[in-house]
XYZ file of C-alpha atoms in Angstrom:
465
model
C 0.000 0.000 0.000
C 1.042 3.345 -0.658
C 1.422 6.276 1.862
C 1.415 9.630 0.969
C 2.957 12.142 3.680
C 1.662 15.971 2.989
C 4.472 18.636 5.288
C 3.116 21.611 6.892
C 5.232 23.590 4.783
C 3.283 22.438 1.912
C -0.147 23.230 3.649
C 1.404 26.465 3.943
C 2.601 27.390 0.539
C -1.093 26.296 -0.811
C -2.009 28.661 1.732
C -0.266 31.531 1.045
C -0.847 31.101 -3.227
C -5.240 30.551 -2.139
C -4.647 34.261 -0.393
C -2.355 35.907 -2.521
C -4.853 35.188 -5.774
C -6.987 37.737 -6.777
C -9.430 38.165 -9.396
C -8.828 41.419 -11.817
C -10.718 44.132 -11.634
C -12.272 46.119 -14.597
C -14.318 48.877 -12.792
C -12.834 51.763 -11.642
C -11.592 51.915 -8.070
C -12.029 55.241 -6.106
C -9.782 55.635 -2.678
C -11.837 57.366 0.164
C -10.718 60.858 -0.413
C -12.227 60.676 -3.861
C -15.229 59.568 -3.044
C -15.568 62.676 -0.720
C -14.233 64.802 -3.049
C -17.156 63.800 -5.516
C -19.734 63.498 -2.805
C -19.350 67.221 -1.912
C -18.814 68.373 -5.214
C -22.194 66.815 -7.011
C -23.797 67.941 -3.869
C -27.331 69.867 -5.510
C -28.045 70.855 -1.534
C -25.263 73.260 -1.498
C -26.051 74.768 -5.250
C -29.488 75.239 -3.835
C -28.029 76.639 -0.382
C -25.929 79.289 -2.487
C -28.776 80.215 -4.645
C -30.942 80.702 -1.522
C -28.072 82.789 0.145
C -28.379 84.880 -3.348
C -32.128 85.238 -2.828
C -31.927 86.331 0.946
C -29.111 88.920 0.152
C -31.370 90.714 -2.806
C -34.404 90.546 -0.301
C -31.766 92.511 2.113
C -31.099 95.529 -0.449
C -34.917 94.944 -1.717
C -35.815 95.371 2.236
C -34.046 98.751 2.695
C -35.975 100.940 0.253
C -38.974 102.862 0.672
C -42.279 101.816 -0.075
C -43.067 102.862 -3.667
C -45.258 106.562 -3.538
C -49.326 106.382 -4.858
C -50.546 108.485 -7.182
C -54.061 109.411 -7.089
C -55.432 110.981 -10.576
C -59.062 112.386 -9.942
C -62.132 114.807 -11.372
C -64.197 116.841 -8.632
C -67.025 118.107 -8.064
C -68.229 118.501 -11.484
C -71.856 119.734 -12.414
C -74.419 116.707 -13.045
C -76.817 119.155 -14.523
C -74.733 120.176 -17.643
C -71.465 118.257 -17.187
C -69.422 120.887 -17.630
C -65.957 121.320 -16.465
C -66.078 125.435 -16.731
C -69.123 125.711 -14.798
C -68.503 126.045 -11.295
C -65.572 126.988 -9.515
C -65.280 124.304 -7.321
C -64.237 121.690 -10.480
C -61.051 120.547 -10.636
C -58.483 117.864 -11.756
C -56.827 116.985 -8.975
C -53.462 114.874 -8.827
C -51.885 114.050 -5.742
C -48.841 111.908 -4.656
C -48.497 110.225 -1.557
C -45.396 108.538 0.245
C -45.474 106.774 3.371
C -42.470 106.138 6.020
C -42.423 102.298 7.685
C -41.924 102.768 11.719
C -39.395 104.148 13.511
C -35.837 102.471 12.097
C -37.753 99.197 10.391
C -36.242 99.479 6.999
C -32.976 99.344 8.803
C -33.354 96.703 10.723
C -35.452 94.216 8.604
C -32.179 95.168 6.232
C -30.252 94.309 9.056
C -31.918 91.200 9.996
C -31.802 89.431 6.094
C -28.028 90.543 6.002
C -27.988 88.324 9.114
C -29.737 85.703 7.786
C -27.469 85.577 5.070
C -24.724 84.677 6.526
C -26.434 81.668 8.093
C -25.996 79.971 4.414
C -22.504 79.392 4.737
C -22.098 78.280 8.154
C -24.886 75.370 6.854
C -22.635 74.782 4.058
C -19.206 73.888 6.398
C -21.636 71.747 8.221
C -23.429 69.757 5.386
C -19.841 69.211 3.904
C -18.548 67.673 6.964
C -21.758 65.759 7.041
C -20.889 64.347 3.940
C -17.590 63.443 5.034
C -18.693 61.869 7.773
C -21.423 59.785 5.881
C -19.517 58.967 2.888
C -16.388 57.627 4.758
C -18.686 55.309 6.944
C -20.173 53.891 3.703
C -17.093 53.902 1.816
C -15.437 52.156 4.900
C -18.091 49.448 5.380
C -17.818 49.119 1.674
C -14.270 48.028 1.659
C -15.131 45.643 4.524
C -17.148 43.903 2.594
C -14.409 43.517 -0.391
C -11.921 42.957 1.561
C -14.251 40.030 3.768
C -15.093 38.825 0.353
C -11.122 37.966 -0.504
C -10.593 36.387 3.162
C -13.598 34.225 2.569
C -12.091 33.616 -1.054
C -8.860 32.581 -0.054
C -9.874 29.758 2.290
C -12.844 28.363 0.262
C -9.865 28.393 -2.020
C -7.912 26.000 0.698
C -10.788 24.160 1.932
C -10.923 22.975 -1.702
C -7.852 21.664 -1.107
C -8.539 20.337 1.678
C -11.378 18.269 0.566
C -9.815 17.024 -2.238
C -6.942 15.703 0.218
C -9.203 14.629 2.187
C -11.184 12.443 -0.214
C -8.594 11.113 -1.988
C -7.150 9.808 1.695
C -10.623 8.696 2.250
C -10.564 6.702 -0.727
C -7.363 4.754 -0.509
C -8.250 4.099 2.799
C -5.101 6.326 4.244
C -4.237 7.189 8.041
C -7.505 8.309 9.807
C -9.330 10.398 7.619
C -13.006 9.289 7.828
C -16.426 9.339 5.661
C -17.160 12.341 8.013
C -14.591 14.370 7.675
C -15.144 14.539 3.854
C -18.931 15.630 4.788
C -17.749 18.168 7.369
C -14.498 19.654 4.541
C -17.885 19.745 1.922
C -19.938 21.637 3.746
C -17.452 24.265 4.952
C -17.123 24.863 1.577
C -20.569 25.100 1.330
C -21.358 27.380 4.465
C -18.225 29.497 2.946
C -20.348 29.828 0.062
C -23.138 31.670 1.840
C -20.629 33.978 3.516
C -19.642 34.858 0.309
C -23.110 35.269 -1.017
C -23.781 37.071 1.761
C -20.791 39.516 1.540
C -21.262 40.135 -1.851
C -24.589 41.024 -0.989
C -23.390 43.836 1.615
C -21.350 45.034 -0.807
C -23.804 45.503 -3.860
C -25.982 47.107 -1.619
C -23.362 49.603 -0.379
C -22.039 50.590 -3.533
C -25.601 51.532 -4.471
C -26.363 53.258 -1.315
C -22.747 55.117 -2.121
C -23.253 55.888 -5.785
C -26.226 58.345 -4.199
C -23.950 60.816 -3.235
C -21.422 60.406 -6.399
C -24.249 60.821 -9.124
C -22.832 63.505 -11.000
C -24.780 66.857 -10.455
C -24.223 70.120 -12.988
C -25.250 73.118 -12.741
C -25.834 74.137 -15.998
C -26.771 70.780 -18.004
C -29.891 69.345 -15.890
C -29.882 67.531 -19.206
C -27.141 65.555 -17.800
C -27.804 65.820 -14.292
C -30.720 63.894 -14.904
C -29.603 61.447 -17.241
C -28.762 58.386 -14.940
C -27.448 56.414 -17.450
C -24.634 59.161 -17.717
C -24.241 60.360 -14.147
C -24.083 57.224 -12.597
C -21.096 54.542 -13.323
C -19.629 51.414 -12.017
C -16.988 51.490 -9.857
C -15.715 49.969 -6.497
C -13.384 50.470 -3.238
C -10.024 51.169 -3.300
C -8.161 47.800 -1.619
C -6.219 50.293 0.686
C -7.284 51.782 3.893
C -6.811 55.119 4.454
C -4.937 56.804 6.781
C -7.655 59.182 9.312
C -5.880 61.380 11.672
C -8.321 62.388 15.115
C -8.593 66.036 14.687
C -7.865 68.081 18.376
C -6.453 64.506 19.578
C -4.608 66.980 22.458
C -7.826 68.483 23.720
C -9.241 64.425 23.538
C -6.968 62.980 25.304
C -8.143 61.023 28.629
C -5.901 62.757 30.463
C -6.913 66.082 29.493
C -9.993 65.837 28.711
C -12.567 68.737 30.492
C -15.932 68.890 28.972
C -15.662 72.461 29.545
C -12.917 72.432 27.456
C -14.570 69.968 24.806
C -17.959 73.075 25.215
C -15.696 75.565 23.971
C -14.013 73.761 21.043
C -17.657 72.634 19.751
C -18.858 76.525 19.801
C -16.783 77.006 16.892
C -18.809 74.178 15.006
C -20.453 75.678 12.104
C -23.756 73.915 12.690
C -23.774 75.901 16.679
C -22.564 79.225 15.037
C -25.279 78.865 12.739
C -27.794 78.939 15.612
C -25.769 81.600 16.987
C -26.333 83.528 13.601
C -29.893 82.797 14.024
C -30.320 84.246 17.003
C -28.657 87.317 16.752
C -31.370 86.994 13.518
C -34.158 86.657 16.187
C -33.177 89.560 18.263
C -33.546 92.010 15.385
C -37.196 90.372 15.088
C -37.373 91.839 18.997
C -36.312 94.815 17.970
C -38.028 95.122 14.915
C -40.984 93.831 16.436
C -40.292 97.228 19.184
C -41.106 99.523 16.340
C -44.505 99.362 16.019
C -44.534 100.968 18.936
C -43.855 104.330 16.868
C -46.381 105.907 14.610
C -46.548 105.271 10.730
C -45.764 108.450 8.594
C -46.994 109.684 5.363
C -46.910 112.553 3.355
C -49.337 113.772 0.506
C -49.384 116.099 -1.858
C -52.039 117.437 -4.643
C -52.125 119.985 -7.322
C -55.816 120.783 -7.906
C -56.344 122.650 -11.759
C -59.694 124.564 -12.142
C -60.739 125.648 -15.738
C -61.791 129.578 -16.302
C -64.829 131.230 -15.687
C -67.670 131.533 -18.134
C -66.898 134.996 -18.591
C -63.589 134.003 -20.040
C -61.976 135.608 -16.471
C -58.922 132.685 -15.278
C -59.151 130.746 -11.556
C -56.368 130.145 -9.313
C -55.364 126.135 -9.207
C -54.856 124.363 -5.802
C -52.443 123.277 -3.673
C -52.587 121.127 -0.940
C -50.223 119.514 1.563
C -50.445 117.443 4.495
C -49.043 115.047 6.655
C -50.618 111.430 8.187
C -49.818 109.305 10.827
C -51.353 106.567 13.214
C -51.593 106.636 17.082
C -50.161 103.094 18.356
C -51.827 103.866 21.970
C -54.267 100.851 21.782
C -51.167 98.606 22.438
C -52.290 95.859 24.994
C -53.572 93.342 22.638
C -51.377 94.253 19.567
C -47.961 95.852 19.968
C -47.275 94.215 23.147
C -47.797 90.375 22.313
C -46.076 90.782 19.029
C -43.761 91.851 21.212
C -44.037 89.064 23.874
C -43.763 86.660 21.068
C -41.021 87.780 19.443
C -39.067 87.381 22.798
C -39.693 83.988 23.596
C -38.959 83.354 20.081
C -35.471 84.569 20.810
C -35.571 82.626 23.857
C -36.684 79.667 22.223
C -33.423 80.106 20.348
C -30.872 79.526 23.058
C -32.511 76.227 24.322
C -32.146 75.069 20.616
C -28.231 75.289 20.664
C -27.944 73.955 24.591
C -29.849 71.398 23.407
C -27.525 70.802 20.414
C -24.497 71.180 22.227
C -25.344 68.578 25.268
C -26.065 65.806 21.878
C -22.411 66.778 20.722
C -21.079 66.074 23.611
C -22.651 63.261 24.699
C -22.141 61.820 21.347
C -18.028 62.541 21.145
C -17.739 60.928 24.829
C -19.534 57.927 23.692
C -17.432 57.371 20.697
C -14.295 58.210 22.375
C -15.279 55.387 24.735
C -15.543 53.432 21.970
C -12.342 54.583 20.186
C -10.684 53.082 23.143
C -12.065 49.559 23.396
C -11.409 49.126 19.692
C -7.736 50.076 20.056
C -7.656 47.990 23.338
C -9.027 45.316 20.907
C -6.548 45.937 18.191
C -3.470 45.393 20.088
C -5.113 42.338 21.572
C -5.399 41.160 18.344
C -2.068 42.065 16.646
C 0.367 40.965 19.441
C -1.993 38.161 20.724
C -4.868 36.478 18.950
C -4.208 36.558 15.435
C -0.518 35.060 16.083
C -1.815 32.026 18.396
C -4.660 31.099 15.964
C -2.534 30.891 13.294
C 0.728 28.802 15.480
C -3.003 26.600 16.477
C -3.579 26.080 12.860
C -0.131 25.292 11.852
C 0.093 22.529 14.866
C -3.466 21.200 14.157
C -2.383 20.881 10.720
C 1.563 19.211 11.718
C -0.501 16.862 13.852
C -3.073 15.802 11.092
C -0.093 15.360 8.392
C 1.765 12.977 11.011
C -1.174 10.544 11.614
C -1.836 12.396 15.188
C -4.067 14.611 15.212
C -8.125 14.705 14.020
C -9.077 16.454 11.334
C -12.376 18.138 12.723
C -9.482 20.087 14.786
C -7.938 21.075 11.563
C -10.732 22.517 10.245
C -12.226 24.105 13.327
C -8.438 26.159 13.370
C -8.763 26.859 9.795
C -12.361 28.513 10.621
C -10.982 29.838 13.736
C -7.955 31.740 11.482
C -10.587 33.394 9.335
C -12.882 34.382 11.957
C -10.115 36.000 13.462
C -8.997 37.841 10.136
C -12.071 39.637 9.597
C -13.063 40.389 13.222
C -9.665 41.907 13.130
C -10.677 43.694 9.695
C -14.048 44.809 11.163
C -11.674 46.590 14.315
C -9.954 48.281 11.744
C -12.904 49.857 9.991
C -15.118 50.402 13.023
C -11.660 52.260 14.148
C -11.679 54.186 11.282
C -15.197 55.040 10.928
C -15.415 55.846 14.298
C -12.437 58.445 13.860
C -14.288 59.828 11.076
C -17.532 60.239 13.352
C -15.239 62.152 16.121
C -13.843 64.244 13.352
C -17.233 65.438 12.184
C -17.959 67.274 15.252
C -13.957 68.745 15.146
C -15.228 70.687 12.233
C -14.651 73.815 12.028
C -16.016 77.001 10.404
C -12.878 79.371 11.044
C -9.330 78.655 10.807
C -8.054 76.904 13.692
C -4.752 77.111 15.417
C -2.240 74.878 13.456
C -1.732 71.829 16.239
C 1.949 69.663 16.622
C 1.583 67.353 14.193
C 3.375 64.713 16.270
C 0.936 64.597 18.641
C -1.752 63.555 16.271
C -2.322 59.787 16.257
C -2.219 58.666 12.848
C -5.032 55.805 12.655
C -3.813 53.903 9.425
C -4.622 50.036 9.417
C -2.126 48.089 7.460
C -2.983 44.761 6.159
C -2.489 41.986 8.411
């Protein structure tokens, strides 16, 4: 009888060839920096945000001018008897012009109050970008989990081919130990390693299509194309190399530093709190504004009144008249003083907004700096312990199997156990990463910020295992 003898060294060479292969690629593959890039630059929210800042701004100058004057055109007091215009003295054509005055400094300070308002646009811009960033990393991250699950799982279907080939060609010339059930059990890991895969693949599809929303191509001036998905849309996929996030303010985040006081004051610069800082200051000129009807309303008329001559050929003088109106705000209980009243607690209202905002920001950067730690705590468990011992458990599971003393359920249980491990280290990574990106959305912000040492930023790249 003949005995075949299979060295770990050659279970490790088919290993290594299984993960090295991979299958080319003709779609296009975008990095992460592209793919925010294109997410805020086909961005139709901040084209419509700019043309709503243009709208507010001619309001503002439209807001500042005086109400246009009326023009009254009339014929009085003209005979009914003979209709004629010479007939009595009293007839007349009279034109008259008349131009009111809005209350008190209004015009000023509804002018005022859109230039305000104006400059809220911006502010929403800095924070819908770093929304972006913040959503399209996440997706683009879990994306490239996915792919890069899908080539673990590829790799040792790859080997577990192998294995049941071995396997059944021990079985059938009746060599060492290998039994009709350890065929079965190498089959159906295959098998279950198949619907990973399916289900992987399925992940993936559906987060490239949830990631193409934000890269559809968006123009300005061709809604032609814009609107064309069969041109603004294309195929692509994930770059197969992680990026390298740094933690924005990692100083002020540190555990040992850390002072939510400290954390309040860094946030206040966040454009999405200055823009509710914008809109209040855009509320108090509504107090303000809301103060002036407490003044009277002006106007100012004036009429030139022409009279024909008499019927004895003798001329008449024309009229003049001038004269000034104006109401008497005195009935102000139910009127003046609830507008008022309301436009106070409006204002009001204002304030709780942003503390309400700012206790969510806070309360969400301590939770995910909690969780930035655990999944570094977790990473360094798994480089310097877990990932090394399941492999050295494979590698003697597989010596003992290829010397007649060991089982081969153990063998595969260690293989399973080594991929496990791979992509639960993968998934740190990412969750790492996207996690990063999460803190750095609420770094954002609107002005330039001191320039910090760049040595004490941690540098979260993820190399491949």
């Amino acid at each position: 009888m003949t005995s075949y003898s299979f060295s770990a060294s050659t279970w490790l060479l088919a290993i290594a060839v299984a993960t090295c292969s991979q299958v080319a690629r003709a779609q296009q593959a975008i990095t992460l920096e592209q793919a925010v890039m294109m997410a805020q630059q086909n961005d139709p929210w901040l084209h419509g945000n700019r043309l709503k800042q243009q709208a507010i701004e001619n309001k503002s100058v439209a807001s500042g001018a005086l109400p246009d004057p009326q023009v009254s055109l009339g014929l009085m007091n003209l005979p009914v008897d003979t209709w004629e215009f010479e007939q009595e003295g009293m007839t007349q054509v009279k034109v008259g012009v008349t131009q009111m005055f809005p209350r008190g400094d209004s015009l000023q300070l509804k002018q005022s109050q859109l230039a305000l308002e104006s400059s809220q646009y911006p502010l929403l811009r800095a924070n819908r970008k770093a929304q972006l960033q913040s959503k399209v990393s996440e997706l683009w991250l879990d994306a490239y989990l996915a792919q890069r699950t899908i080539e673990l799982i590829k790799g040792d279907r790859a080997l577990f081919e192998q294995i049941a080939e071995v396997a059944m060609i021990s079985y059938s010339n009746v060599i060492g130990k290998t039994r009709q059930q350890d065929v079965i059990r190498a089959e159906l890991e295959i098998v279950q390693l198949e619907d990973r895969l399916t289900v992987e693949q399925q992940k993936l599809e559906t987060l490239l299509a949830q990631l193409n929303e934000w890269l559809h191509s968006y123009h300005e001036d061709e809604f032609a194309i814009t609107f064309n998905d069969d041109q603004s849309t294309f195929a692509f996929e994930v770059s197969n190399q992680l990026p390298a996030l740094q933690l924005l303010n990692a100083e002020l985040l540190k555990a040992s530093d850390y002072s939510r006081q400290r954390l309040s004051g860094e946030l206040a610069y966040h454009p999405a709190l200055l823009a509710i800082d914008v809109k209040q200051q855009v509320s108090e000129k509504g107090v303000q504004l809301a103060e002036q009807s407490y003044k009277p309303q002006w106007g100012v008329n004036a009429s030139y009144g022409y009279r024909g001559d008499m019927p004895s050929g003798d001329s008449r003088a024309d009229f003049f008249s001038v004269g000034v109106t104006f109401d008497l705000p005195i009935f102000t209980e139910n009127n003046q003083d609830k507008q008022v009243a309301a436009s106070v607690a409006e204002s009001e209202s204002v304030k709780t907004e942003k503390l309400l905002l700012l206790k969510q920001m806070i309360s969400a950067v301590e939770k995910e700096l909690k969780q930035l730690k655990r999944l570094s705590d977790r990473k360094a468990l798994y480089g310097e312990l877990l990932l090394k011992q399941t492999q050295e458990q494979a590698e003697a599971s597989l010596n003992a199997y290829t010397n007649d003393d060991g089982d081969f359920a153990e063998v595969v249980r260690a293989r399973i156990a080594v991929l496990n491990a791979r992509i639960s280290a993968l998934n740190i990574d990412v969750n790492l990463l996207k996690t990063v990106a999460r803190i750095n959305y609420f770094m954002a912000r609107y002005q330039p910020q001191q320039q910090t040492n760049s040595q004490s930023i941690p540098t979260y790249r993820i190399g491949e295992e």
